[in-house]
Amino acid sequence: MAAAAVLLAATLAFAQGPGPRGFGGGPGGGPGMGPGGQGGPGGILGPMMGAALGLTDAQKTQIQEIHTATQTANAPYFEQMKTLRDTELAAIKAGKSDVELKNLAQGMAVLTANIHANHLIAQAKIWKLLTPEQQAKADQLRQTMRDHIQQRFGARFGPPQN
């Protein structure tokens, strides 16, 4: 299932369509990498993936519902992250101790882990919606994308994984 994570995130995007904040439109907003950016839900690869998989209208609707539920579940975490980033900056400017800064970082790690868990759950639900043929195509596309990234960026992304 982890092998299809990139594809499934893009599939979420296909069902969602472009959002109001540039490429992403998710809580992360903007064209950067990560949630709401080019590399996450709402990413620019979504329509290509959905079309390549030949999603049915019913699958698109179900994926949209999963995506919406995931966004709703993650919204409080993104709000907490925004507040925590402001707190972190204030702590840096105030010269807080290493221990206090580490505590803030641990708080951010918990929020990030909760968001990641919700995305994994969504990806698992979407994977179950795909036919065996779509799953095979998803794996093939994921490997093609991975190979392309490896060729383009090389060692910065580590060795190819099977």
PDB file of C-alpha atoms in Angstrom:
ATOM      1  CA  MET A   1       0.000   0.000   0.000  1.00  0.00           C
ATOM      2  CA  ALA A   2       2.850   2.404   0.738  1.00  0.00           C
ATOM      3  CA  ALA A   3       4.031   1.833  -2.815  1.00  0.00           C
ATOM      4  CA  ALA A   4       0.973   3.621  -4.151  1.00  0.00           C
ATOM      5  CA  ALA A   5       1.006   6.564  -1.738  1.00  0.00           C
ATOM      6  CA  VAL A   6       2.135   9.125  -4.301  1.00  0.00           C
ATOM      7  CA  LEU A   7      -0.431   7.960  -6.799  1.00  0.00           C
ATOM      8  CA  LEU A   8      -3.243   7.866  -4.299  1.00  0.00           C
ATOM      9  CA  ALA A   9      -2.484  11.379  -3.119  1.00  0.00           C
ATOM     10  CA  ALA A  10      -2.641  12.489  -6.729  1.00  0.00           C
ATOM     11  CA  THR A  11      -5.876  10.548  -7.195  1.00  0.00           C
ATOM     12  CA  LEU A  12      -7.344  12.481  -4.296  1.00  0.00           C
ATOM     13  CA  ALA A  13      -6.398  15.616  -6.173  1.00  0.00           C
ATOM     14  CA  PHE A  14      -8.097  14.457  -9.339  1.00  0.00           C
ATOM     15  CA  ALA A  15     -11.380  14.012  -7.574  1.00  0.00           C
ATOM     16  CA  GLN A  16     -10.957  17.380  -5.849  1.00  0.00           C
ATOM     17  CA  GLY A  17      -9.937  19.467  -8.840  1.00  0.00           C
ATOM     18  CA  PRO A  18      -8.055  22.743  -8.550  1.00  0.00           C
ATOM     19  CA  GLY A  19      -8.629  24.762  -5.430  1.00  0.00           C
ATOM     20  CA  PRO A  20      -8.767  28.442  -4.629  1.00  0.00           C
ATOM     21  CA  ARG A  21      -5.137  28.753  -3.515  1.00  0.00           C
ATOM     22  CA  GLY A  22      -3.146  28.057  -6.659  1.00  0.00           C
ATOM     23  CA  PHE A  23      -2.248  24.498  -7.525  1.00  0.00           C
ATOM     24  CA  GLY A  24      -3.187  23.029  -4.183  1.00  0.00           C
ATOM     25  CA  GLY A  25      -6.225  24.564  -2.674  1.00  0.00           C
ATOM     26  CA  GLY A  26      -5.828  22.420   0.421  1.00  0.00           C
ATOM     27  CA  PRO A  27      -5.131  23.668   3.906  1.00  0.00           C
ATOM     28  CA  GLY A  28      -1.440  24.002   3.047  1.00  0.00           C
ATOM     29  CA  GLY A  29      -2.339  26.137   0.030  1.00  0.00           C
ATOM     30  CA  GLY A  30       0.010  27.444  -2.574  1.00  0.00           C
ATOM     31  CA  PRO A  31       2.210  25.840  -5.161  1.00  0.00           C
ATOM     32  CA  GLY A  32       4.842  24.380  -2.824  1.00  0.00           C
ATOM     33  CA  MET A  33       5.446  20.773  -1.889  1.00  0.00           C
ATOM     34  CA  GLY A  34       3.430  19.045   0.801  1.00  0.00           C
ATOM     35  CA  PRO A  35      -0.234  19.116   1.744  1.00  0.00           C
ATOM     36  CA  GLY A  36      -2.068  21.301  -0.708  1.00  0.00           C
ATOM     37  CA  GLY A  37       1.038  21.826  -2.828  1.00  0.00           C
ATOM     38  CA  GLN A  38       2.399  20.137  -5.912  1.00  0.00           C
ATOM     39  CA  GLY A  39       3.378  17.015  -4.021  1.00  0.00           C
ATOM     40  CA  GLY A  40       0.210  16.474  -2.033  1.00  0.00           C
ATOM     41  CA  PRO A  41      -3.543  16.405  -2.351  1.00  0.00           C
ATOM     42  CA  GLY A  42      -4.531  19.006  -4.881  1.00  0.00           C
ATOM     43  CA  GLY A  43      -1.200  18.536  -6.670  1.00  0.00           C
ATOM     44  CA  ILE A  44      -0.765  19.178 -10.373  1.00  0.00           C
ATOM     45  CA  LEU A  45      -0.383  15.458 -11.158  1.00  0.00           C
ATOM     46  CA  GLY A  46      -3.921  14.607 -10.081  1.00  0.00           C
ATOM     47  CA  PRO A  47      -5.857  14.893 -13.360  1.00  0.00           C
ATOM     48  CA  MET A  48      -3.248  12.890 -15.254  1.00  0.00           C
ATOM     49  CA  MET A  49      -3.384  10.089 -12.709  1.00  0.00           C
ATOM     50  CA  GLY A  50      -7.145   9.962 -12.550  1.00  0.00           C
ATOM     51  CA  ALA A  51      -7.433   9.906 -16.335  1.00  0.00           C
ATOM     52  CA  ALA A  52      -4.722   7.245 -16.616  1.00  0.00           C
ATOM     53  CA  LEU A  53      -6.591   5.053 -14.147  1.00  0.00           C
ATOM     54  CA  GLY A  54      -9.897   5.502 -15.915  1.00  0.00           C
ATOM     55  CA  LEU A  55     -11.835   6.326 -12.768  1.00  0.00           C
ATOM     56  CA  THR A  56     -15.588   5.967 -13.017  1.00  0.00           C
ATOM     57  CA  ASP A  57     -17.869   8.812 -12.014  1.00  0.00           C
ATOM     58  CA  ALA A  58     -18.821   6.814  -8.923  1.00  0.00           C
ATOM     59  CA  GLN A  59     -15.162   6.381  -7.969  1.00  0.00           C
ATOM     60  CA  LYS A  60     -14.524  10.097  -8.483  1.00  0.00           C
ATOM     61  CA  THR A  61     -17.462  10.922  -6.226  1.00  0.00           C
ATOM     62  CA  GLN A  62     -16.319   8.494  -3.528  1.00  0.00           C
ATOM     63  CA  ILE A  63     -12.752   9.816  -3.706  1.00  0.00           C
ATOM     64  CA  GLN A  64     -14.048  13.379  -3.394  1.00  0.00           C
ATOM     65  CA  GLU A  65     -16.029  12.360  -0.300  1.00  0.00           C
ATOM     66  CA  ILE A  66     -12.942  10.738   1.227  1.00  0.00           C
ATOM     67  CA  HIS A  67     -10.870  13.808   0.426  1.00  0.00           C
ATOM     68  CA  THR A  68     -13.444  16.146   1.958  1.00  0.00           C
ATOM     69  CA  ALA A  69     -13.647  14.040   5.125  1.00  0.00           C
ATOM     70  CA  THR A  70      -9.849  14.022   5.378  1.00  0.00           C
ATOM     71  CA  GLN A  71      -9.673  17.793   4.946  1.00  0.00           C
ATOM     72  CA  THR A  72     -12.305  18.223   7.638  1.00  0.00           C
ATOM     73  CA  ALA A  73     -10.461  15.876   9.997  1.00  0.00           C
ATOM     74  CA  ASN A  74      -7.149  17.662   9.391  1.00  0.00           C
ATOM     75  CA  ALA A  75      -8.414  21.263   9.558  1.00  0.00           C
ATOM     76  CA  PRO A  76      -7.988  21.573  13.353  1.00  0.00           C
ATOM     77  CA  TYR A  77      -4.431  20.237  13.081  1.00  0.00           C
ATOM     78  CA  PHE A  78      -3.530  22.791  10.418  1.00  0.00           C
ATOM     79  CA  GLU A  79      -4.957  25.572  12.583  1.00  0.00           C
ATOM     80  CA  GLN A  80      -2.966  24.316  15.563  1.00  0.00           C
ATOM     81  CA  MET A  81       0.168  24.185  13.393  1.00  0.00           C
ATOM     82  CA  LYS A  82      -0.325  27.795  12.346  1.00  0.00           C
ATOM     83  CA  THR A  83      -0.603  28.870  15.965  1.00  0.00           C
ATOM     84  CA  LEU A  84       2.378  26.735  16.949  1.00  0.00           C
ATOM     85  CA  ARG A  85       4.543  28.236  14.174  1.00  0.00           C
ATOM     86  CA  ASP A  86       3.792  31.688  15.577  1.00  0.00           C
ATOM     87  CA  THR A  87       4.677  30.430  19.064  1.00  0.00           C
ATOM     88  CA  GLU A  88       7.918  28.922  17.747  1.00  0.00           C
ATOM     89  CA  LEU A  89       8.960  32.182  16.131  1.00  0.00           C
ATOM     90  CA  ALA A  90       8.196  34.089  19.332  1.00  0.00           C
ATOM     91  CA  ALA A  91      10.217  31.531  21.321  1.00  0.00           C
ATOM     92  CA  ILE A  92      13.194  31.928  18.988  1.00  0.00           C
ATOM     93  CA  LYS A  93      13.042  35.717  19.232  1.00  0.00           C
ATOM     94  CA  ALA A  94      12.707  35.497  23.020  1.00  0.00           C
ATOM     95  CA  GLY A  95      15.812  33.322  23.297  1.00  0.00           C
ATOM     96  CA  LYS A  96      14.018  30.360  24.849  1.00  0.00           C
ATOM     97  CA  SER A  97      16.101  27.381  25.947  1.00  0.00           C
ATOM     98  CA  ASP A  98      16.908  24.377  23.808  1.00  0.00           C
ATOM     99  CA  VAL A  99      14.572  22.290  25.955  1.00  0.00           C
ATOM    100  CA  GLU A 100      11.674  24.678  25.372  1.00  0.00           C
ATOM    101  CA  LEU A 101      12.344  24.716  21.619  1.00  0.00           C
ATOM    102  CA  LYS A 102      12.485  20.920  21.538  1.00  0.00           C
ATOM    103  CA  ASN A 103       9.141  20.765  23.342  1.00  0.00           C
ATOM    104  CA  LEU A 104       7.627  23.011  20.684  1.00  0.00           C
ATOM    105  CA  ALA A 105       9.114  20.820  17.946  1.00  0.00           C
ATOM    106  CA  GLN A 106       7.632  17.732  19.572  1.00  0.00           C
ATOM    107  CA  GLY A 107       4.237  19.393  19.565  1.00  0.00           C
ATOM    108  CA  MET A 108       4.584  20.042  15.840  1.00  0.00           C
ATOM    109  CA  ALA A 109       5.642  16.420  15.304  1.00  0.00           C
ATOM    110  CA  VAL A 110       2.453  15.174  16.953  1.00  0.00           C
ATOM    111  CA  LEU A 111       0.306  17.388  14.735  1.00  0.00           C
ATOM    112  CA  THR A 112       2.201  16.284  11.633  1.00  0.00           C
ATOM    113  CA  ALA A 113       1.811  12.628  12.611  1.00  0.00           C
ATOM    114  CA  ASN A 114      -1.956  13.055  13.024  1.00  0.00           C
ATOM    115  CA  ILE A 115      -2.247  14.632   9.573  1.00  0.00           C
ATOM    116  CA  HIS A 116      -0.100  11.905   8.052  1.00  0.00           C
ATOM    117  CA  ALA A 117      -2.208   9.205   9.713  1.00  0.00           C
ATOM    118  CA  ASN A 118      -5.390  10.702   8.278  1.00  0.00           C
ATOM    119  CA  HIS A 119      -3.813  10.776   4.815  1.00  0.00           C
ATOM    120  CA  LEU A 120      -2.770   7.135   5.108  1.00  0.00           C
ATOM    121  CA  ILE A 121      -6.285   6.163   6.121  1.00  0.00           C
ATOM    122  CA  ALA A 122      -7.673   8.066   3.120  1.00  0.00           C
ATOM    123  CA  GLN A 123      -5.180   6.410   0.783  1.00  0.00           C
ATOM    124  CA  ALA A 124      -6.159   2.981   2.077  1.00  0.00           C
ATOM    125  CA  LYS A 125      -9.832   3.745   1.483  1.00  0.00           C
ATOM    126  CA  ILE A 126      -9.105   4.934  -2.048  1.00  0.00           C
ATOM    127  CA  TRP A 127      -6.955   1.887  -2.783  1.00  0.00           C
ATOM    128  CA  LYS A 128      -9.923  -0.322  -1.861  1.00  0.00           C
ATOM    129  CA  LEU A 129     -12.104   1.569  -4.363  1.00  0.00           C
ATOM    130  CA  LEU A 130      -9.799   0.708  -7.265  1.00  0.00           C
ATOM    131  CA  THR A 131     -10.288  -2.379  -9.357  1.00  0.00           C
ATOM    132  CA  PRO A 132      -7.395  -4.867  -9.538  1.00  0.00           C
ATOM    133  CA  GLU A 133      -6.583  -3.478 -12.990  1.00  0.00           C
ATOM    134  CA  GLN A 134      -6.538   0.095 -11.672  1.00  0.00           C
ATOM    135  CA  GLN A 135      -4.338  -0.990  -8.760  1.00  0.00           C
ATOM    136  CA  ALA A 136      -1.868  -2.590 -11.173  1.00  0.00           C
ATOM    137  CA  LYS A 137      -1.858   0.564 -13.315  1.00  0.00           C
ATOM    138  CA  ALA A 138      -1.393   2.667 -10.171  1.00  0.00           C
ATOM    139  CA  ASP A 139       1.669   0.644  -9.210  1.00  0.00           C
ATOM    140  CA  GLN A 140       3.052   0.970 -12.734  1.00  0.00           C
ATOM    141  CA  LEU A 141       2.530   4.744 -12.795  1.00  0.00           C
ATOM    142  CA  ARG A 142       4.039   5.117  -9.339  1.00  0.00           C
ATOM    143  CA  GLN A 143       7.168   3.291 -10.445  1.00  0.00           C
ATOM    144  CA  THR A 144       7.399   5.393 -13.594  1.00  0.00           C
ATOM    145  CA  MET A 145       7.150   8.575 -11.521  1.00  0.00           C
ATOM    146  CA  ARG A 146       9.724   7.291  -9.045  1.00  0.00           C
ATOM    147  CA  ASP A 147      12.132   6.406 -11.879  1.00  0.00           C
ATOM    148  CA  HIS A 148      11.658   9.844 -13.428  1.00  0.00           C
ATOM    149  CA  ILE A 149      12.354  11.611 -10.138  1.00  0.00           C
ATOM    150  CA  GLN A 150      15.420   9.446  -9.558  1.00  0.00           C
ATOM    151  CA  GLN A 151      16.772  10.240 -13.025  1.00  0.00           C
ATOM    152  CA  ARG A 152      16.087  13.929 -12.706  1.00  0.00           C
ATOM    153  CA  PHE A 153      17.228  14.531  -9.150  1.00  0.00           C
ATOM    154  CA  GLY A 154      19.504  11.571  -8.503  1.00  0.00           C
ATOM    155  CA  ALA A 155      21.056  11.010  -5.117  1.00  0.00           C
ATOM    156  CA  ARG A 156      19.125  13.818  -3.430  1.00  0.00           C
ATOM    157  CA  PHE A 157      16.203  11.419  -3.190  1.00  0.00           C
ATOM    158  CA  GLY A 158      18.196   8.309  -2.343  1.00  0.00           C
ATOM    159  CA  PRO A 159      18.479   5.044  -4.191  1.00  0.00           C
ATOM    160  CA  PRO A 160      15.549   3.699  -6.190  1.00  0.00           C
ATOM    161  CA  GLN A 161      13.171   1.555  -4.172  1.00  0.00           C
ATOM    162  CA  ASN A 162      11.240  -1.435  -5.403  1.00  0.00           C
TER     163      ASN A 162
END
